[in-house]
Amino acid sequence: MGWPAMVLSWVRNLLTGRDQDAHAAADWDAKYGTETGAAVTLESLSIGHDSRRFGERYQASDPAVLHDAVAFIGLQPADYTFIDLGCGKGRMLIVAAELGFKSCVGVEFADELARLAARNVAAAAFSNVTIVHGDAGNYAFNEQPFVLYMFNPFSRQVMARVRDNLLKLNRANYCIVYKNARWRQLFDDLPTLRYLGSPPAHRAGVLGVHIWLPRRGSAVDAP
């Protein structure tokens, strides 16, 4: 990766906030003996999908993001599946399992990250977590209630495909938790969703955590 590309990547990630959590929860991996912290550029990964050019480098989320989002929504994790599109090394899947989600699914298009996520989940000894190696834009959601989590994982082209896949559902039985929501307009425009806002500790405009719930009467009861 040449210097111009490195500088461009640094500026892009600074503007989108992907480095904001680089120092957060520095000792989190010690809890389970996992490795989820170090950032990884796409150039170093094997990605057999056309979506490579629309992806972003791997950067781990702060576990507090999900804890605070769940509390802000007021949902009972045991009633939901947790889905992380662009799950990277699997940190948020483990956090979701800790919180008591019924099941957890991580979708990751980079082979090395998908395999590392599986190893990390195995080290944490959670049996309700599944890793799907594939393109998030092709992931087919089901009708069971779920929480969809995304941390600035890809560009608008893939995010629009995710939006279209959500629209295929008969009912909006889901919540969206989107950190660094560069493409939030795609979800603001969904007729089946209403924008809830951001948890108090994560209100930072586009760099913050943004949450959508089903509109009243469109799905399961929500706050």
Coordinates of C-alpha atoms in Angstrom, one line a residue:
M1 CA 0.0 0.0 0.0
G2 CA 1.7 3.3 -1.2
W3 CA 1.9 6.4 0.9
P4 CA -0.8 8.3 -1.0
A5 CA -3.2 5.4 -0.4
M6 CA -2.2 5.2 3.2
V7 CA -2.8 8.9 3.8
L8 CA -6.2 8.7 2.0
S9 CA -7.2 5.7 4.1
W10 CA -6.1 7.5 7.3
V11 CA -8.1 10.6 6.4
R12 CA -11.2 8.6 5.4
N13 CA -11.1 6.6 8.6
L14 CA -10.6 9.8 10.7
L15 CA -13.6 11.5 9.1
T16 CA -15.8 8.4 9.5
G17 CA -14.7 7.8 13.1
R18 CA -13.4 4.3 12.6
D19 CA -10.4 5.0 14.8
Q20 CA -12.5 6.4 17.7
D21 CA -12.5 3.0 19.5
A22 CA -9.0 2.0 18.8
H23 CA -7.9 2.4 22.4
A24 CA -11.3 1.4 23.9
A25 CA -11.6 -1.8 25.9
A26 CA -7.8 -2.5 25.5
D27 CA -7.9 -5.4 27.9
W28 CA -11.1 -6.9 26.6
D29 CA -9.4 -9.8 24.8
A30 CA -7.7 -10.9 28.0
K31 CA -11.1 -11.9 29.4
Y32 CA -11.4 -14.8 26.9
G33 CA -8.0 -15.2 25.4
T34 CA -9.2 -13.9 22.1
E35 CA -7.6 -11.5 19.5
T36 CA -10.1 -8.9 18.3
G37 CA -8.3 -5.6 18.8
A38 CA -5.8 -5.0 16.0
A39 CA -7.0 -3.2 12.9
V40 CA -6.7 -5.0 9.5
T41 CA -6.6 -3.4 6.1
L42 CA -8.4 -5.0 3.1
E43 CA -5.2 -5.1 1.1
S44 CA -3.9 -7.8 3.5
L45 CA -7.0 -10.1 3.2
S46 CA -8.3 -12.7 0.8
I47 CA -11.7 -11.6 -0.4
G48 CA -13.4 -13.5 -3.2
H49 CA -16.2 -11.1 -3.8
D50 CA -16.8 -8.1 -6.1
S51 CA -17.7 -6.1 -3.0
R52 CA -14.0 -5.8 -2.0
R53 CA -13.9 -2.3 -3.5
F54 CA -16.9 -1.3 -1.3
G55 CA -15.5 -2.6 2.0
E56 CA -13.8 -0.9 4.9
R57 CA -10.8 -2.0 7.0
Y58 CA -11.5 -4.0 10.1
Q59 CA -11.7 -2.0 13.3
A60 CA -13.2 -3.5 16.5
S61 CA -16.2 -1.9 18.2
D62 CA -16.3 -0.8 21.8
P63 CA -18.4 -3.3 23.7
A64 CA -20.1 -0.4 25.5
V65 CA -21.8 0.5 22.2
L66 CA -24.0 -2.6 22.3
H67 CA -24.6 -2.5 26.0
D68 CA -25.7 1.1 25.8
A69 CA -27.9 0.5 22.7
V70 CA -29.7 -2.4 24.3
A71 CA -30.4 -0.4 27.4
F72 CA -31.5 2.6 25.3
I73 CA -34.0 0.5 23.3
G74 CA -35.2 -1.3 26.3
L75 CA -35.4 -4.7 24.6
Q76 CA -35.0 -8.2 26.0
P77 CA -32.0 -9.8 24.2
A78 CA -33.4 -13.3 24.8
D79 CA -36.2 -12.5 22.4
Y80 CA -33.9 -11.6 19.5
T81 CA -31.3 -12.9 17.2
F82 CA -28.2 -10.6 16.9
I83 CA -26.8 -10.2 13.4
D84 CA -23.5 -8.4 12.7
L85 CA -22.9 -7.6 9.1
G86 CA -19.1 -7.2 8.6
C87 CA -18.4 -9.0 11.9
G88 CA -14.6 -9.0 11.5
K89 CA -13.0 -10.9 14.2
G90 CA -16.2 -11.5 16.1
R91 CA -15.9 -9.2 19.1
M92 CA -19.5 -7.9 19.0
L93 CA -20.8 -11.4 18.6
I94 CA -19.2 -12.4 21.9
V95 CA -20.6 -9.2 23.5
A96 CA -24.1 -10.1 22.2
A97 CA -23.8 -13.6 23.5
E98 CA -22.8 -12.2 26.9
L99 CA -25.9 -10.0 26.9
G100 CA -28.1 -13.1 26.4
F101 CA -29.2 -12.8 22.8
K102 CA -31.1 -16.0 21.7
S103 CA -28.6 -16.6 18.9
C104 CA -25.9 -14.6 17.2
V105 CA -24.9 -14.5 13.5
G106 CA -21.8 -12.8 12.1
V107 CA -21.4 -12.3 8.3
E108 CA -17.8 -11.6 7.0
F109 CA -16.5 -11.5 3.5
A110 CA -12.8 -11.9 4.3
D111 CA -11.8 -15.5 4.7
E112 CA -9.0 -14.8 7.2
L113 CA -11.3 -12.7 9.4
A114 CA -14.2 -15.2 9.2
R115 CA -11.8 -18.0 10.4
L116 CA -10.4 -15.8 13.1
A117 CA -13.9 -14.9 14.3
A118 CA -14.8 -18.6 14.5
R119 CA -11.6 -19.2 16.6
N120 CA -12.4 -16.3 18.9
V121 CA -16.0 -17.5 19.4
A122 CA -14.7 -21.0 20.2
A123 CA -12.2 -19.6 22.7
A124 CA -15.0 -17.7 24.4
A125 CA -17.0 -21.0 24.5
F126 CA -20.4 -19.6 23.3
S127 CA -22.4 -22.2 21.5
N128 CA -25.1 -20.0 20.1
V129 CA -22.9 -18.0 17.7
T130 CA -22.6 -18.8 13.9
I131 CA -20.1 -17.3 11.5
V132 CA -21.2 -16.9 7.8
H133 CA -18.4 -16.5 5.3
G134 CA -20.0 -14.4 2.5
D135 CA -21.0 -11.1 1.1
A136 CA -23.2 -9.1 3.5
G137 CA -25.1 -7.7 0.5
N138 CA -26.4 -11.3 -0.2
Y139 CA -27.4 -12.2 3.3
A140 CA -31.1 -13.3 3.5
F141 CA -32.8 -12.2 6.7
N142 CA -35.6 -14.3 8.1
E143 CA -38.9 -13.3 9.7
Q144 CA -37.8 -13.9 13.3
P145 CA -37.1 -10.8 15.5
F146 CA -33.5 -9.7 15.2
V147 CA -31.2 -6.8 16.0
L148 CA -29.0 -5.8 13.0
Y149 CA -25.7 -4.3 14.0
M150 CA -23.2 -2.5 11.7
F151 CA -20.1 -0.5 12.3
N152 CA -19.4 1.5 9.1
P153 CA -18.7 -1.8 7.4
F154 CA -19.1 -0.9 3.7
S155 CA -20.1 1.8 1.2
R156 CA -23.5 2.8 -0.1
Q157 CA -23.6 0.2 -2.9
V158 CA -23.6 -2.7 -0.5
M159 CA -25.7 -0.9 2.1
A160 CA -28.4 -0.4 -0.5
R161 CA -28.5 -4.1 -1.1
V162 CA -28.8 -4.7 2.6
R163 CA -31.7 -2.2 2.7
D164 CA -33.4 -4.0 -0.3
N165 CA -33.0 -7.4 1.5
L166 CA -34.7 -6.0 4.6
L167 CA -37.6 -4.8 2.4
K168 CA -38.2 -8.4 1.3
L169 CA -39.4 -9.3 4.8
N170 CA -43.1 -9.5 5.3
R171 CA -42.9 -7.6 8.6
A172 CA -40.3 -5.3 10.2
N173 CA -39.4 -7.7 13.0
Y174 CA -36.1 -6.0 13.7
C175 CA -34.1 -3.1 15.1
I176 CA -31.1 -1.5 13.5
V177 CA -28.0 -0.4 15.5
Y178 CA -25.7 1.5 13.1
K179 CA -22.4 3.0 14.3
N180 CA -20.8 5.7 12.1
A181 CA -24.0 5.8 10.0
R182 CA -22.7 7.4 6.8
W183 CA -25.6 6.0 4.8
R184 CA -28.4 6.4 7.4
Q185 CA -30.7 8.0 4.9
L186 CA -31.2 4.6 3.4
F187 CA -32.9 3.5 6.7
D188 CA -34.5 6.9 7.4
D189 CA -36.4 6.4 4.2
L190 CA -37.8 2.9 5.0
P191 CA -41.5 3.2 5.6
T192 CA -41.5 0.3 8.1
L193 CA -39.0 1.9 10.4
R194 CA -38.9 4.9 12.8
Y195 CA -35.7 6.6 13.9
L196 CA -35.3 6.3 17.7
G197 CA -32.1 8.4 18.1
S198 CA -28.7 7.7 19.8
P199 CA -27.8 6.5 23.3
P200 CA -26.7 9.4 25.4
A201 CA -23.1 8.4 25.5
H202 CA -22.9 7.9 21.7
R203 CA -24.4 11.1 20.3
A204 CA -21.8 12.4 17.9
G205 CA -23.7 13.1 14.6
V206 CA -22.7 10.7 11.8
L207 CA -19.9 9.3 14.0
G208 CA -22.3 8.2 16.7
V209 CA -24.6 5.2 17.2
H210 CA -28.0 5.5 15.4
I211 CA -31.0 3.3 16.1
W212 CA -34.2 2.4 14.2
L213 CA -37.2 0.5 15.4
P214 CA -40.3 -0.9 13.7
R215 CA -43.1 1.6 13.2
R216 CA -46.1 1.0 15.5
G217 CA -48.2 -1.8 14.1
S218 CA -45.6 -3.0 11.6
A219 CA -44.1 -5.8 13.7
V220 CA -43.4 -6.9 17.2
D221 CA -44.1 -4.4 20.0
A222 CA -41.2 -2.0 20.6
P223 CA -40.6 0.9 23.0

